[in-house]
Amino acid sequence: MFRRMFWFTAGAATGVWATTKVNRTLKRLTPESLVAQAADKAVEAGHRLKDFALDVKAGMAQRELELNDALGIAAQDGPRQLPPPRRPAALGPTNPNNRNEDH
């Protein structure tokens, strides 16, 4: 009699455990849950990408300081000016009235 009671209880406990496991899996696979999981992963990836970009920016600034020190260039406080654009000499002077370039 105790043996039957033991196996009955073991079977009932296994049934409850399996039902709970299946229900959790089904809830996790609903469209709303999948969307929430994807959004969480996207936000997490965005944070990692932002951290990576900040690390790269800091590394670039550090390397620029090292190169400036090695070359003996004084650090600039403000934004640097870009050189004026150069037109290659092979193309010759530009003529704004010349419309043959389109053909």
mmCIF file of C-alpha atoms in Angstrom:
data_model
loop_
_atom_site.group_PDB
_atom_site.id
_atom_site.type_symbol
_atom_site.label_atom_id
_atom_site.label_comp_id
_atom_site.label_asym_id
_atom_site.label_seq_id
_atom_site.Cartn_x
_atom_site.Cartn_y
_atom_site.Cartn_z
ATOM 1 C CA MET A 1 0.000 0.000 0.000
ATOM 2 C CA PHE A 2 2.823 2.428 0.802
ATOM 3 C CA ARG A 3 4.511 1.446 -2.425
ATOM 4 C CA ARG A 4 1.387 2.377 -4.431
ATOM 5 C CA MET A 5 1.071 5.671 -2.542
ATOM 6 C CA PHE A 6 4.730 6.466 -3.240
ATOM 7 C CA TRP A 7 4.384 5.846 -6.985
ATOM 8 C CA PHE A 8 1.099 7.743 -7.166
ATOM 9 C CA THR A 9 2.689 10.762 -5.460
ATOM 10 C CA ALA A 10 5.802 10.519 -7.640
ATOM 11 C CA GLY A 11 3.639 10.409 -10.791
ATOM 12 C CA ALA A 12 1.510 13.351 -9.671
ATOM 13 C CA ALA A 13 4.605 15.416 -8.849
ATOM 14 C CA THR A 14 6.129 14.578 -12.231
ATOM 15 C CA GLY A 15 2.888 15.570 -13.974
ATOM 16 C CA VAL A 16 2.751 18.924 -12.149
ATOM 17 C CA TRP A 17 6.408 19.601 -12.932
ATOM 18 C CA ALA A 18 5.977 18.749 -16.641
ATOM 19 C CA THR A 19 2.795 20.861 -16.940
ATOM 20 C CA THR A 20 4.506 23.843 -15.328
ATOM 21 C CA LYS A 21 7.532 23.483 -17.606
ATOM 22 C CA VAL A 22 5.374 23.289 -20.741
ATOM 23 C CA ASN A 23 3.276 26.303 -19.703
ATOM 24 C CA ARG A 24 6.391 28.405 -19.072
ATOM 25 C CA THR A 25 7.789 27.443 -22.464
ATOM 26 C CA LEU A 26 4.517 28.296 -24.202
ATOM 27 C CA LYS A 27 4.365 31.693 -22.495
ATOM 28 C CA ARG A 28 7.967 32.362 -23.504
ATOM 29 C CA LEU A 29 7.158 31.609 -27.154
ATOM 30 C CA THR A 30 4.167 33.951 -27.518
ATOM 31 C CA PRO A 31 4.614 36.738 -30.089
ATOM 32 C CA GLU A 32 4.519 39.450 -27.405
ATOM 33 C CA SER A 33 7.208 37.707 -25.386
ATOM 34 C CA LEU A 34 9.397 37.194 -28.452
ATOM 35 C CA VAL A 35 9.066 40.891 -29.328
ATOM 36 C CA ALA A 36 10.040 41.883 -25.790
ATOM 37 C CA GLN A 37 13.049 39.550 -25.863
ATOM 38 C CA ALA A 38 14.164 40.953 -29.227
ATOM 39 C CA ALA A 39 13.790 44.525 -27.954
ATOM 40 C CA ASP A 40 15.826 43.720 -24.855
ATOM 41 C CA LYS A 41 18.586 42.174 -26.984
ATOM 42 C CA ALA A 42 18.576 45.204 -29.310
ATOM 43 C CA VAL A 43 18.901 47.619 -26.388
ATOM 44 C CA GLU A 44 21.698 45.516 -24.915
ATOM 45 C CA ALA A 45 23.512 45.454 -28.273
ATOM 46 C CA GLY A 46 23.095 49.223 -28.544
ATOM 47 C CA HIS A 47 24.683 49.728 -25.139
ATOM 48 C CA ARG A 48 27.594 47.470 -26.070
ATOM 49 C CA LEU A 49 28.057 49.328 -29.361
ATOM 50 C CA LYS A 50 28.008 52.685 -27.563
ATOM 51 C CA ASP A 51 30.611 51.450 -25.061
ATOM 52 C CA PHE A 52 32.766 50.186 -27.928
ATOM 53 C CA ALA A 53 32.521 53.539 -29.742
ATOM 54 C CA LEU A 54 33.508 55.406 -26.580
ATOM 55 C CA ASP A 55 36.490 53.084 -26.089
ATOM 56 C CA VAL A 56 37.580 53.635 -29.689
ATOM 57 C CA LYS A 57 37.237 57.402 -29.310
ATOM 58 C CA ALA A 58 39.305 57.385 -26.123
ATOM 59 C CA GLY A 59 41.945 55.203 -27.782
ATOM 60 C CA MET A 60 42.092 57.538 -30.770
ATOM 61 C CA ALA A 61 42.581 60.567 -28.535
ATOM 62 C CA GLN A 62 45.317 58.781 -26.574
ATOM 63 C CA ARG A 63 47.104 57.696 -29.743
ATOM 64 C CA GLU A 64 46.859 61.204 -31.196
ATOM 65 C CA LEU A 65 48.521 62.602 -28.077
ATOM 66 C CA GLU A 66 51.279 59.985 -28.336
ATOM 67 C CA LEU A 67 51.888 60.819 -31.991
ATOM 68 C CA ASN A 68 51.878 64.559 -31.300
ATOM 69 C CA ASP A 69 54.452 64.046 -28.548
ATOM 70 C CA ALA A 70 56.598 61.864 -30.797
ATOM 71 C CA LEU A 71 56.467 64.417 -33.635
ATOM 72 C CA GLY A 72 56.871 67.434 -31.381
ATOM 73 C CA ILE A 73 53.545 68.980 -32.360
ATOM 74 C CA ALA A 74 51.826 71.156 -29.782
ATOM 75 C CA ALA A 75 48.311 70.112 -28.863
ATOM 76 C CA GLN A 76 45.542 72.384 -30.111
ATOM 77 C CA ASP A 77 42.778 73.523 -27.800
ATOM 78 C CA GLY A 78 40.076 74.301 -30.317
ATOM 79 C CA PRO A 79 38.773 72.468 -33.345
ATOM 80 C CA ARG A 80 41.261 71.992 -36.123
ATOM 81 C CA GLN A 81 40.752 73.649 -39.500
ATOM 82 C CA LEU A 82 40.782 71.422 -42.534
ATOM 83 C CA PRO A 83 42.980 72.468 -45.432
ATOM 84 C CA PRO A 84 41.178 73.999 -48.416
ATOM 85 C CA PRO A 85 40.093 71.496 -51.059
ATOM 86 C CA ARG A 86 42.561 71.013 -53.872
ATOM 87 C CA ARG A 87 41.660 70.434 -57.487
ATOM 88 C CA PRO A 88 43.937 67.987 -59.264
ATOM 89 C CA ALA A 89 46.094 69.712 -61.876
ATOM 90 C CA ALA A 90 45.387 67.013 -64.455
ATOM 91 C CA LEU A 91 41.798 68.195 -64.835
ATOM 92 C CA GLY A 92 42.789 71.785 -65.597
ATOM 93 C CA PRO A 93 40.811 74.889 -64.693
ATOM 94 C CA THR A 94 37.074 74.647 -64.323
ATOM 95 C CA ASN A 95 34.688 76.603 -66.510
ATOM 96 C CA PRO A 96 31.185 76.995 -65.060
ATOM 97 C CA ASN A 97 29.763 77.611 -68.569
ATOM 98 C CA ASN A 98 31.101 74.333 -69.948
ATOM 99 C CA ARG A 99 28.164 71.953 -70.256
ATOM 100 C CA ASN A 100 30.030 69.197 -72.103
ATOM 101 C CA GLU A 101 30.865 67.422 -68.853
ATOM 102 C CA ASP A 102 27.387 65.943 -68.692
ATOM 103 C CA HIS A 103 27.684 64.066 -71.972
#
